[in-house]
PDB file of C-alpha atoms in Angstrom:
ATOM      1  CA  MET M   1     -38.684  77.232 -15.636  1.00  0.00           C
ATOM      2  CA  LYS M   2     -36.208  74.296 -13.717  1.00  0.00           C
ATOM      3  CA  LEU M   3     -33.322  77.444 -13.839  1.00  0.00           C
ATOM      4  CA  ILE M   4     -35.692  79.530 -12.444  1.00  0.00           C
ATOM      5  CA  ILE M   5     -37.400  77.523  -9.858  1.00  0.00           C
ATOM      6  CA  HIS M   6     -33.409  76.696  -8.823  1.00  0.00           C
ATOM      7  CA  PHE M   7     -32.838  80.824  -8.494  1.00  0.00           C
ATOM      8  CA  ILE M   8     -34.532  80.407  -4.834  1.00  0.00           C
ATOM      9  CA  VAL M   9     -31.161  78.247  -3.822  1.00  0.00           C
ATOM     10  CA  PHE M  10     -27.492  77.721  -3.773  1.00  0.00           C
ATOM     11  CA  LEU M  11     -24.325  78.591  -1.442  1.00  0.00           C
ATOM     12  CA  LEU M  12     -24.311  79.833   2.086  1.00  0.00           C
ATOM     13  CA  LEU M  13     -21.268  81.407   2.299  1.00  0.00           C
ATOM     14  CA  PHE M  14     -19.868  82.500  -1.174  1.00  0.00           C
ATOM     15  CA  SER M  15     -16.991  85.489   0.324  1.00  0.00           C
ATOM     16  CA  ASN M  16     -16.042  82.129   2.227  1.00  0.00           C
ATOM     17  CA  LEU M  17     -15.310  79.994  -0.650  1.00  0.00           C
ATOM     18  CA  PHE M  18     -12.054  82.094  -2.096  1.00  0.00           C
ATOM     19  CA  SER M  19      -8.611  82.639  -0.899  1.00  0.00           C
ATOM     20  CA  GLN M  20      -7.425  86.822  -0.363  1.00  0.00           C
ATOM     21  CA  GLN M  21      -5.610  85.952  -3.594  1.00  0.00           C
ATOM     22  CA  LYS M  22      -8.378  84.043  -5.508  1.00  0.00           C
ATOM     23  CA  ASN M  23     -10.286  86.916  -4.569  1.00  0.00           C
ATOM     24  CA  ALA M  24      -7.851  89.152  -6.388  1.00  0.00           C
ATOM     25  CA  LYS M  25      -7.508  87.565  -9.344  1.00  0.00           C
ATOM     26  CA  LEU M  26     -11.819  87.853  -9.336  1.00  0.00           C
ATOM     27  CA  VAL M  27     -11.754  91.120  -9.449  1.00  0.00           C
ATOM     28  CA  ASP M  28      -9.171  91.413 -11.954  1.00  0.00           C
ATOM     29  CA  TYR M  29     -11.128  89.643 -13.825  1.00  0.00           C
ATOM     30  CA  VAL M  30     -14.128  92.327 -13.132  1.00  0.00           C
ATOM     31  CA  ASN M  31     -11.542  94.564 -14.219  1.00  0.00           C
ATOM     32  CA  THR M  32     -10.188  93.304 -17.344  1.00  0.00           C
ATOM     33  CA  PHE M  33     -13.820  92.504 -18.790  1.00  0.00           C
ATOM     34  CA  HIS M  34     -14.993  96.191 -18.198  1.00  0.00           C
ATOM     35  CA  ASP M  35     -12.067  97.844 -19.752  1.00  0.00           C
ATOM     36  CA  THR M  36     -12.348  94.958 -22.918  1.00  0.00           C
ATOM     37  CA  LYS M  37     -15.385  96.158 -23.313  1.00  0.00           C
ATOM     38  CA  ILE M  38     -14.598 100.235 -23.717  1.00  0.00           C
ATOM     39  CA  ALA M  39     -11.166  99.076 -25.422  1.00  0.00           C
ATOM     40  CA  SER M  40     -13.629  97.587 -27.760  1.00  0.00           C
ATOM     41  CA  LYS M  41     -16.541 100.427 -28.419  1.00  0.00           C
ATOM     42  CA  ALA M  42     -13.665 103.233 -28.812  1.00  0.00           C
ATOM     43  CA  LYS M  43     -11.168 100.623 -31.432  1.00  0.00           C
ATOM     44  CA  ILE M  44     -13.666  98.678 -33.155  1.00  0.00           C
ATOM     45  CA  PRO M  45     -16.500 101.354 -33.760  1.00  0.00           C
ATOM     46  CA  GLU M  46     -17.678  99.501 -37.092  1.00  0.00           C
ATOM     47  CA  VAL M  47     -18.851  96.261 -34.633  1.00  0.00           C
ATOM     48  CA  ILE M  48     -19.868  98.377 -32.042  1.00  0.00           C
ATOM     49  CA  ASP M  49     -22.683 100.581 -34.630  1.00  0.00           C
ATOM     50  CA  GLU M  50     -23.953  96.704 -35.769  1.00  0.00           C
ATOM     51  CA  ASN M  51     -25.078  95.546 -32.017  1.00  0.00           C
ATOM     52  CA  GLN M  52     -25.594  99.341 -30.618  1.00  0.00           C
ATOM     53  CA  ASP M  53     -28.979  97.716 -29.146  1.00  0.00           C
ATOM     54  CA  VAL M  54     -27.054  95.342 -27.608  1.00  0.00           C
ATOM     55  CA  ILE M  55     -24.405  97.231 -26.212  1.00  0.00           C
ATOM     56  CA  ASP M  56     -26.834  99.690 -24.861  1.00  0.00           C
ATOM     57  CA  ARG M  57     -28.733  96.764 -22.497  1.00  0.00           C
ATOM     58  CA  LEU M  58     -25.032  96.084 -21.437  1.00  0.00           C
ATOM     59  CA  THR M  59     -25.323  97.012 -17.856  1.00  0.00           C
ATOM     60  CA  PRO M  60     -22.738  97.187 -15.429  1.00  0.00           C
ATOM     61  CA  LEU M  61     -24.427  93.845 -13.820  1.00  0.00           C
ATOM     62  CA  ASN M  62     -24.595  92.036 -16.341  1.00  0.00           C
ATOM     63  CA  LEU M  63     -20.384  92.923 -17.179  1.00  0.00           C
ATOM     64  CA  ARG M  64     -20.129  91.493 -13.457  1.00  0.00           C
ATOM     65  CA  THR M  65     -21.783  88.708 -13.850  1.00  0.00           C
ATOM     66  CA  GLY M  66     -19.842  88.300 -17.494  1.00  0.00           C
ATOM     67  CA  ALA M  67     -17.017  88.385 -14.808  1.00  0.00           C
ATOM     68  CA  LEU M  68     -18.444  85.701 -12.659  1.00  0.00           C
ATOM     69  CA  SER M  69     -18.567  83.520 -14.866  1.00  0.00           C
ATOM     70  CA  LYS M  70     -15.530  83.298 -16.772  1.00  0.00           C
ATOM     71  CA  TYR M  71     -14.321  83.626 -13.427  1.00  0.00           C
ATOM     72  CA  ILE M  72     -15.702  80.049 -12.641  1.00  0.00           C
ATOM     73  CA  ASP M  73     -15.227  78.627 -16.446  1.00  0.00           C
ATOM     74  CA  SER M  74     -11.648  79.710 -15.642  1.00  0.00           C
ATOM     75  CA  LEU M  75     -11.284  77.429 -11.783  1.00  0.00           C
ATOM     76  CA  PRO M  76      -8.819  74.083 -12.114  1.00  0.00           C
ATOM     77  CA  LEU M  77     -11.817  71.221 -11.786  1.00  0.00           C
ATOM     78  CA  LYS M  78     -10.880  70.561  -8.150  1.00  0.00           C
ATOM     79  CA  ASP M  79     -11.531  74.022  -7.279  1.00  0.00           C
ATOM     80  CA  PHE M  80     -14.304  74.133  -9.500  1.00  0.00           C
ATOM     81  CA  LEU M  81     -15.619  71.086  -7.493  1.00  0.00           C
ATOM     82  CA  ALA M  82     -14.705  72.152  -4.265  1.00  0.00           C
ATOM     83  CA  ILE M  83     -17.368  74.878  -4.296  1.00  0.00           C
ATOM     84  CA  ILE M  84     -20.304  72.336  -5.318  1.00  0.00           C
ATOM     85  CA  ASP M  85     -19.128  70.538  -2.135  1.00  0.00           C
ATOM     86  CA  LYS M  86     -19.292  73.230   0.386  1.00  0.00           C
ATOM     87  CA  ARG M  87     -22.378  74.131  -1.223  1.00  0.00           C
ATOM     88  CA  ASN M  88     -23.763  71.284  -0.930  1.00  0.00           C
ATOM     89  CA  LYS M  89     -22.881  70.165   3.039  1.00  0.00           C
ATOM     90  CA  ALA M  90     -24.156  73.770   3.729  1.00  0.00           C
ATOM     91  CA  TYR M  91     -27.274  71.612   2.700  1.00  0.00           C
ATOM     92  CA  GLU M  92     -26.404  68.601   4.785  1.00  0.00           C
ATOM     93  CA  GLU M  93     -25.956  70.393   7.946  1.00  0.00           C
ATOM     94  CA  ASP M  94     -29.452  72.183   7.265  1.00  0.00           C
ATOM     95  CA  LEU M  95     -31.991  72.086   4.699  1.00  0.00           C
ATOM     96  CA  PHE M  96     -33.102  75.645   4.959  1.00  0.00           C
ATOM     97  CA  LYS M  97     -30.944  77.579   6.819  1.00  0.00           C
ATOM     98  CA  PRO M  98     -28.378  78.379   3.230  1.00  0.00           C
ATOM     99  CA  ILE M  99     -31.609  79.750   2.297  1.00  0.00           C
ATOM    100  CA  GLU M 100     -32.757  82.313   4.794  1.00  0.00           C
ATOM    101  CA  PHE M 101     -29.149  83.544   4.858  1.00  0.00           C
ATOM    102  CA  TRP M 102     -29.572  84.593   1.406  1.00  0.00           C
ATOM    103  CA  MET M 103     -32.645  86.116   1.859  1.00  0.00           C
ATOM    104  CA  LYS M 104     -30.617  88.281   4.626  1.00  0.00           C
ATOM    105  CA  TYR M 105     -27.530  88.395   2.179  1.00  0.00           C
ATOM    106  CA  ASP M 106     -26.831  91.743   0.830  1.00  0.00           C
ATOM    107  CA  GLU M 107     -23.526  93.817   0.367  1.00  0.00           C
ATOM    108  CA  GLU M 108     -21.262  90.980   1.556  1.00  0.00           C
ATOM    109  CA  LEU M 109     -18.316  90.757  -0.878  1.00  0.00           C
ATOM    110  CA  VAL M 110     -19.220  89.207  -3.708  1.00  0.00           C
ATOM    111  CA  ASN M 111     -21.956  91.987  -4.513  1.00  0.00           C
ATOM    112  CA  LYS M 112     -19.534  94.328  -3.475  1.00  0.00           C
ATOM    113  CA  LYS M 113     -17.169  92.997  -6.094  1.00  0.00           C
ATOM    114  CA  PHE M 114     -19.822  92.418  -8.748  1.00  0.00           C
ATOM    115  CA  ALA M 115     -22.598  94.434  -8.567  1.00  0.00           C
ATOM    116  CA  ARG M 116     -23.539  97.553  -7.746  1.00  0.00           C
ATOM    117  CA  ASP M 117     -27.264  96.929  -7.806  1.00  0.00           C
ATOM    118  CA  SER M 118     -26.314  93.504  -6.163  1.00  0.00           C
ATOM    119  CA  ILE M 119     -26.327  89.597  -8.569  1.00  0.00           C
ATOM    120  CA  ARG M 120     -29.446  88.351  -8.086  1.00  0.00           C
ATOM    121  CA  PHE M 121     -28.681  84.405  -5.993  1.00  0.00           C
ATOM    122  CA  GLY M 122     -29.794  82.638  -8.879  1.00  0.00           C
ATOM    123  CA  VAL M 123     -27.047  83.831 -10.847  1.00  0.00           C
ATOM    124  CA  TYR M 124     -24.722  81.926  -8.916  1.00  0.00           C
ATOM    125  CA  GLU M 125     -26.592  78.974  -9.522  1.00  0.00           C
ATOM    126  CA  GLY M 126     -26.657  79.184 -12.749  1.00  0.00           C
ATOM    127  CA  ILE M 127     -23.468  79.969 -13.436  1.00  0.00           C
ATOM    128  CA  ILE M 128     -22.314  77.030 -11.255  1.00  0.00           C
ATOM    129  CA  ARG M 129     -24.797  74.549 -12.621  1.00  0.00           C
ATOM    130  CA  THR M 130     -24.489  75.370 -16.391  1.00  0.00           C
ATOM    131  CA  ARG M 131     -20.317  74.641 -16.122  1.00  0.00           C
ATOM    132  CA  LEU M 132     -21.679  71.723 -13.997  1.00  0.00           C
ATOM    133  CA  LYS M 133     -23.842  70.284 -17.010  1.00  0.00           C
ATOM    134  CA  ARG M 134     -20.973  70.724 -19.138  1.00  0.00           C
ATOM    135  CA  LEU M 135     -18.718  68.544 -17.513  1.00  0.00           C
ATOM    136  CA  TYR M 136     -21.502  65.477 -16.648  1.00  0.00           C
ATOM    137  CA  GLY M 137     -24.565  66.381 -18.597  1.00  0.00           C
ATOM    138  CA  ASP M 138     -28.338  67.947 -17.809  1.00  0.00           C
ATOM    139  CA  VAL M 139     -29.426  64.915 -15.745  1.00  0.00           C
ATOM    140  CA  ILE M 140     -26.184  64.307 -13.109  1.00  0.00           C
ATOM    141  CA  ALA M 141     -25.966  67.889 -12.794  1.00  0.00           C
ATOM    142  CA  ASP M 142     -28.828  68.061 -11.362  1.00  0.00           C
ATOM    143  CA  LEU M 143     -28.969  64.941  -8.434  1.00  0.00           C
ATOM    144  CA  ILE M 144     -25.520  66.268  -7.865  1.00  0.00           C
ATOM    145  CA  LEU M 145     -27.014  69.668  -6.498  1.00  0.00           C
ATOM    146  CA  SER M 146     -30.176  67.824  -5.206  1.00  0.00           C
ATOM    147  CA  PRO M 147     -30.080  68.187  -1.515  1.00  0.00           C
ATOM    148  CA  ILE M 148     -32.917  65.312  -1.371  1.00  0.00           C
ATOM    149  CA  LEU M 149     -33.560  62.247  -3.028  1.00  0.00           C
ATOM    150  CA  LEU M 150     -35.911  59.933  -1.906  1.00  0.00           C
ATOM    151  CA  LYS M 151     -37.659  56.465  -2.708  1.00  0.00           C
ATOM    152  CA  VAL M 152     -41.433  57.125  -1.464  1.00  0.00           C
ATOM    153  CA  LYS M 153     -44.787  55.864  -1.604  1.00  0.00           C
ATOM    154  CA  ILE M 154     -48.067  58.078  -2.329  1.00  0.00           C
ATOM    155  CA  ILE M 155     -50.311  57.729   0.598  1.00  0.00           C
ATOM    156  CA  SER M 156     -52.640  61.603  -0.449  1.00  0.00           C
ATOM    157  CA  ILE M 157     -52.678  63.557  -3.323  1.00  0.00           C
ATOM    158  CA  GLU M 158     -54.759  66.752  -2.404  1.00  0.00           C
ATOM    159  CA  THR M 159     -54.925  70.113  -4.829  1.00  0.00           C
ATOM    160  CA  LYS M 160     -55.130  73.572  -2.700  1.00  0.00           C
ATOM    161  CA  PRO M 161     -55.176  76.867  -3.310  1.00  0.00           C
ATOM    162  CA  TYR M 162     -51.940  79.264  -3.204  1.00  0.00           C
ATOM    163  CA  LYS M 163     -53.261  83.293  -3.102  1.00  0.00           C
ATOM    164  CA  ILE M 164     -51.088  84.452  -5.188  1.00  0.00           C
ATOM    165  CA  ASN M 165     -52.819  87.880  -4.330  1.00  0.00           C
ATOM    166  CA  ASN M 166     -55.655  89.044  -1.918  1.00  0.00           C
ATOM    167  CA  ASP M 167     -58.163  88.222  -4.940  1.00  0.00           C
ATOM    168  CA  ASP M 168     -56.352  85.604  -6.428  1.00  0.00           C
ATOM    169  CA  ALA M 169     -55.430  81.525  -5.886  1.00  0.00           C
ATOM    170  CA  ILE M 170     -53.508  79.441  -8.288  1.00  0.00           C
ATOM    171  CA  GLY M 171     -53.630  75.168  -7.441  1.00  0.00           C
ATOM    172  CA  GLN M 172     -50.779  73.571  -6.114  1.00  0.00           C
ATOM    173  CA  ILE M 173     -50.306  69.890  -5.810  1.00  0.00           C
ATOM    174  CA  ILE M 174     -50.017  68.778  -2.424  1.00  0.00           C
ATOM    175  CA  ILE M 175     -48.669  65.227  -1.947  1.00  0.00           C
ATOM    176  CA  THR M 176     -47.910  63.287   1.216  1.00  0.00           C
ATOM    177  CA  ALA M 177     -45.686  60.432   1.213  1.00  0.00           C
ATOM    178  CA  LYS M 178     -44.125  57.865   3.111  1.00  0.00           C
ATOM    179  CA  ILE M 179     -40.474  57.361   2.623  1.00  0.00           C
ATOM    180  CA  GLN M 180     -39.060  54.224   1.665  1.00  0.00           C
ATOM    181  CA  ASP M 181     -35.639  54.445   1.010  1.00  0.00           C
ATOM    182  CA  ILE M 182     -32.898  57.403   0.864  1.00  0.00           C
ATOM    183  CA  LEU M 183     -30.143  57.956  -1.555  1.00  0.00           C
ATOM    184  CA  LYS M 184     -29.264  61.733  -0.437  1.00  0.00           C
ATOM    185  CA  GLY M 185     -30.691  63.159   2.625  1.00  0.00           C
ATOM    186  CA  ASN M 186     -29.810  60.738   5.679  1.00  0.00           C
ATOM    187  CA  LYS M 187     -29.671  64.016   8.142  1.00  0.00           C
ATOM    188  CA  HIS M 188     -32.446  64.891   7.387  1.00  0.00           C
ATOM    189  CA  PHE M 189     -35.413  61.940   7.266  1.00  0.00           C
ATOM    190  CA  ASN M 190     -35.836  58.942   8.328  1.00  0.00           C
ATOM    191  CA  ILE M 191     -37.322  55.584   6.847  1.00  0.00           C
ATOM    192  CA  GLY M 192     -41.350  55.245   7.288  1.00  0.00           C
ATOM    193  CA  GLU M 193     -41.313  58.863   8.078  1.00  0.00           C
ATOM    194  CA  ILE M 194     -44.453  60.447   6.988  1.00  0.00           C
ATOM    195  CA  ILE M 195     -43.024  63.730   4.362  1.00  0.00           C
ATOM    196  CA  GLN M 196     -45.608  66.490   2.643  1.00  0.00           C
ATOM    197  CA  PHE M 197     -44.092  67.908  -0.809  1.00  0.00           C
ATOM    198  CA  TYR M 198     -45.678  69.652  -3.201  1.00  0.00           C
ATOM    199  CA  TYR M 199     -45.631  71.039  -6.952  1.00  0.00           C
ATOM    200  CA  MET M 200     -47.323  73.752  -9.281  1.00  0.00           C
ATOM    201  CA  PRO M 201     -48.946  72.281 -12.172  1.00  0.00           C
ATOM    202  CA  PHE M 202     -47.579  74.657 -14.655  1.00  0.00           C
ATOM    203  CA  TRP M 203     -43.986  73.559 -13.647  1.00  0.00           C
ATOM    204  CA  THR M 204     -44.343  70.010 -16.021  1.00  0.00           C
ATOM    205  CA  TYR M 205     -45.761  69.790 -18.642  1.00  0.00           C
ATOM    206  CA  THR M 206     -45.576  65.534 -19.521  1.00  0.00           C
ATOM    207  CA  GLU M 207     -48.638  63.242 -18.597  1.00  0.00           C
ATOM    208  CA  ASN M 208     -47.136  61.428 -15.953  1.00  0.00           C
ATOM    209  CA  TYR M 209     -48.577  61.595 -12.469  1.00  0.00           C
ATOM    210  CA  PHE M 210     -48.626  60.062  -9.141  1.00  0.00           C
ATOM    211  CA  SER M 211     -51.206  57.902  -8.144  1.00  0.00           C
ATOM    212  CA  ILE M 212     -52.130  56.387  -4.366  1.00  0.00           C
ATOM    213  CA  ASN M 213     -50.385  53.331  -2.726  1.00  0.00           C
ATOM    214  CA  ASP M 214     -47.210  53.095  -5.785  1.00  0.00           C
ATOM    215  CA  TYR M 215     -44.074  54.140  -5.396  1.00  0.00           C
ATOM    216  CA  TYR M 216     -41.478  56.270  -6.818  1.00  0.00           C
ATOM    217  CA  PHE M 217     -38.271  57.911  -6.708  1.00  0.00           C
ATOM    218  CA  ILE M 218     -38.374  61.772  -6.569  1.00  0.00           C
ATOM    219  CA  SER M 219     -36.073  64.879  -6.264  1.00  0.00           C
ATOM    220  CA  LEU M 220     -37.305  67.644  -3.541  1.00  0.00           C
ATOM    221  CA  PHE M 221     -35.544  70.589  -3.131  1.00  0.00           C
ATOM    222  CA  ALA M 222     -36.337  73.217   0.515  1.00  0.00           C
ATOM    223  CA  ILE M 223     -38.525  76.379   0.139  1.00  0.00           C
ATOM    224  CA  ILE M 224     -39.485  78.947   2.373  1.00  0.00           C
ATOM    225  CA  ASP M 225     -42.225  80.560   1.222  1.00  0.00           C
ATOM    226  CA  ASN M 226     -41.555  84.232   0.415  1.00  0.00           C
ATOM    227  CA  LYS M 227     -45.273  85.023   1.462  1.00  0.00           C
ATOM    228  CA  THR M 228     -45.930  83.261   4.463  1.00  0.00           C
ATOM    229  CA  GLY M 229     -41.984  82.385   5.772  1.00  0.00           C
ATOM    230  CA  GLU M 230     -43.297  78.488   5.562  1.00  0.00           C
ATOM    231  CA  HIS M 231     -40.518  76.106   5.322  1.00  0.00           C
ATOM    232  CA  ARG M 232     -42.028  73.480   2.766  1.00  0.00           C
ATOM    233  CA  TYR M 233     -40.198  70.924  -0.075  1.00  0.00           C
ATOM    234  CA  ALA M 234     -41.136  71.230  -3.710  1.00  0.00           C
ATOM    235  CA  LEU M 235     -40.553  68.483  -6.482  1.00  0.00           C
ATOM    236  CA  ASP M 236     -37.299  68.978  -8.642  1.00  0.00           C
ATOM    237  CA  VAL M 237     -39.444  68.806 -11.796  1.00  0.00           C
ATOM    238  CA  ASN M 238     -38.118  68.113 -15.528  1.00  0.00           C
ATOM    239  CA  GLU M 239     -38.978  68.557 -19.692  1.00  0.00           C
ATOM    240  CA  VAL M 240     -38.866  64.713 -19.892  1.00  0.00           C
ATOM    241  CA  ASN M 241     -40.514  62.736 -16.672  1.00  0.00           C
ATOM    242  CA  GLY M 242     -42.068  65.560 -14.712  1.00  0.00           C
ATOM    243  CA  GLY M 243     -39.462  64.424 -11.905  1.00  0.00           C
ATOM    244  CA  ILE M 244     -42.120  61.289 -11.860  1.00  0.00           C
ATOM    245  CA  THR M 245     -40.354  57.678 -11.425  1.00  0.00           C
ATOM    246  CA  GLU M 246     -42.639  54.993 -10.825  1.00  0.00           C
ATOM    247  CA  ILE M 247     -40.795  52.233  -8.960  1.00  0.00           C
ATOM    248  CA  SER M 248     -43.112  48.649  -9.611  1.00  0.00           C
ATOM    249  CA  ASN M 249     -41.585  45.594  -7.117  1.00  0.00           C
ATOM    250  CA  ASP M 250     -38.591  47.025  -7.090  1.00  0.00           C
ATOM    251  CA  ILE M 251     -37.403  47.856 -10.475  1.00  0.00           C
ATOM    252  CA  LEU M 252     -37.206  51.894 -11.334  1.00  0.00           C
ATOM    253  CA  LEU M 253     -39.816  51.715 -14.249  1.00  0.00           C
ATOM    254  CA  ASP M 254     -37.889  54.896 -16.351  1.00  0.00           C
ATOM    255  CA  GLU M 255     -39.479  54.247 -19.172  1.00  0.00           C
ATOM    256  CA  ASP M 256     -38.485  57.558 -20.886  1.00  0.00           C
ATOM    257  CA  ASN M 257     -34.880  56.523 -19.902  1.00  0.00           C
ATOM    258  CA  TYR M 258     -34.352  59.353 -18.716  1.00  0.00           C
ATOM    259  CA  TYR M 259     -31.256  58.596 -15.986  1.00  0.00           C
ATOM    260  CA  GLY M 260     -29.845  56.656 -19.179  1.00  0.00           C
ATOM    261  CA  PHE M 261     -30.541  53.196 -17.118  1.00  0.00           C
ATOM    262  CA  GLY M 262     -33.751  51.854 -18.508  1.00  0.00           C
ATOM    263  CA  LYS M 263     -35.879  49.773 -16.723  1.00  0.00           C
ATOM    264  CA  ILE M 264     -33.221  48.525 -12.952  1.00  0.00           C
ATOM    265  CA  SER M 265     -34.040  47.592 -10.278  1.00  0.00           C
ATOM    266  CA  TRP M 266     -33.496  49.891  -7.044  1.00  0.00           C
ATOM    267  CA  GLN M 267     -30.245  49.069  -5.158  1.00  0.00           C
ATOM    268  CA  GLU M 268     -28.649  48.935  -8.380  1.00  0.00           C
ATOM    269  CA  PHE M 269     -29.975  52.493  -9.606  1.00  0.00           C
ATOM    270  CA  LYS M 270     -29.246  53.911  -5.705  1.00  0.00           C
ATOM    271  CA  ASP M 271     -25.570  52.274  -6.119  1.00  0.00           C
ATOM    272  CA  LYS M 272     -24.835  53.764  -9.702  1.00  0.00           C
ATOM    273  CA  ILE M 273     -26.571  57.481  -8.554  1.00  0.00           C
ATOM    274  CA  SER M 274     -24.644  57.579  -5.555  1.00  0.00           C
ATOM    275  CA  SER M 275     -21.413  56.893  -7.477  1.00  0.00           C
ATOM    276  CA  LEU M 276     -21.854  59.315 -10.216  1.00  0.00           C
ATOM    277  CA  THR M 277     -22.517  61.963  -7.650  1.00  0.00           C
ATOM    278  CA  ASN M 278     -19.460  61.209  -5.209  1.00  0.00           C
ATOM    279  CA  ILE M 279     -17.965  64.601  -5.539  1.00  0.00           C
ATOM    280  CA  ASN M 280     -14.453  62.884  -4.115  1.00  0.00           C
ATOM    281  CA  LEU M 281     -14.693  60.544  -6.791  1.00  0.00           C
ATOM    282  CA  LEU M 282     -15.154  63.141  -9.252  1.00  0.00           C
ATOM    283  CA  LYS M 283     -12.434  64.899  -8.213  1.00  0.00           C
ATOM    284  CA  GLY M 284     -10.423  61.654  -8.605  1.00  0.00           C
ATOM    285  CA  GLU M 285      -9.683  61.189  -4.914  1.00  0.00           C
TER     286      GLU M 285
END
C-alpha cells in the first residue's frame, strides 16, 4: 500500500539528472538487457521452455524497467544520493510543483529511452526507494524521502465522504492540527500554523488513532487530487504504527519501537533523525 501511495510523488526533472555520458551508459543498459533476453531465448531453449509463461509476460516495458533498475543500482553511492538530493530539493522549493510537472510529463528523455508505453512515475519512485531501503532500512529511507515531518497538536477529527464516482463514496478521515515543531518542511510551514491533512481508514490496519488535544509526530506528503485538482496533504502511513506516533510531556512514545529509539525526548529524537537523514552526511561530506 505504501509503495502504491508513493507512486504519485518523485522527481522534478529526471532528464536533467544525468550527463550525456551517463545517458549513453543508461541507453547501453537498455540495449544490453534486451539483447541478453533475446540471446537467452536463442541459446538456452530448455530454460525458456520451463519459464514460457514468464517470458510471455516480459513486455518491452518490463525490459526497460529492468534496465532502469540495473542502471540505478550501478551508480556509485554519491551519484545515487545526488539523485535523492535533487529530488528532495525540488520538494523544498515547491511541494506541489514536482507533482504538477509529472502530471504533464509524457515524452521526455527517460520515457523515450525506456518505454514505448511510458514508464509510470511510480516505477522511478519504487526503484529509487528500493535501493535506498537496502542501504539504510525501511524507516530511515522513508524519512529521507518524506518532504514533511512535523510535531502537531490535534484540534479536530472528522469523517467525510470522498466521492469515487457519481454513485459511490468512501469515508476519509480529515484531521485539523496546530504545528508545534518542524523537522522537515520549514520553507512551507510555520510553528503555530493550522494545517489540515487526511487519510483513508483502509490505508492502515493498526489500532492507533489520533485523539483531540494530544500531540503526535507525523509524516505527510503532498498530493494533487486527480478528480478535483485540489492540493492536499496526506498522512504517510506505515504497517507498524499507522504513521501515528504520540508525544506526551515532550517524550516520543514509540510503543512499537518503530524508529528504534524507544521512548525518547522530542529534541533528542529530532536531532537523531536530522542526522540520519542528512544527505551530505550520508555522502561523507
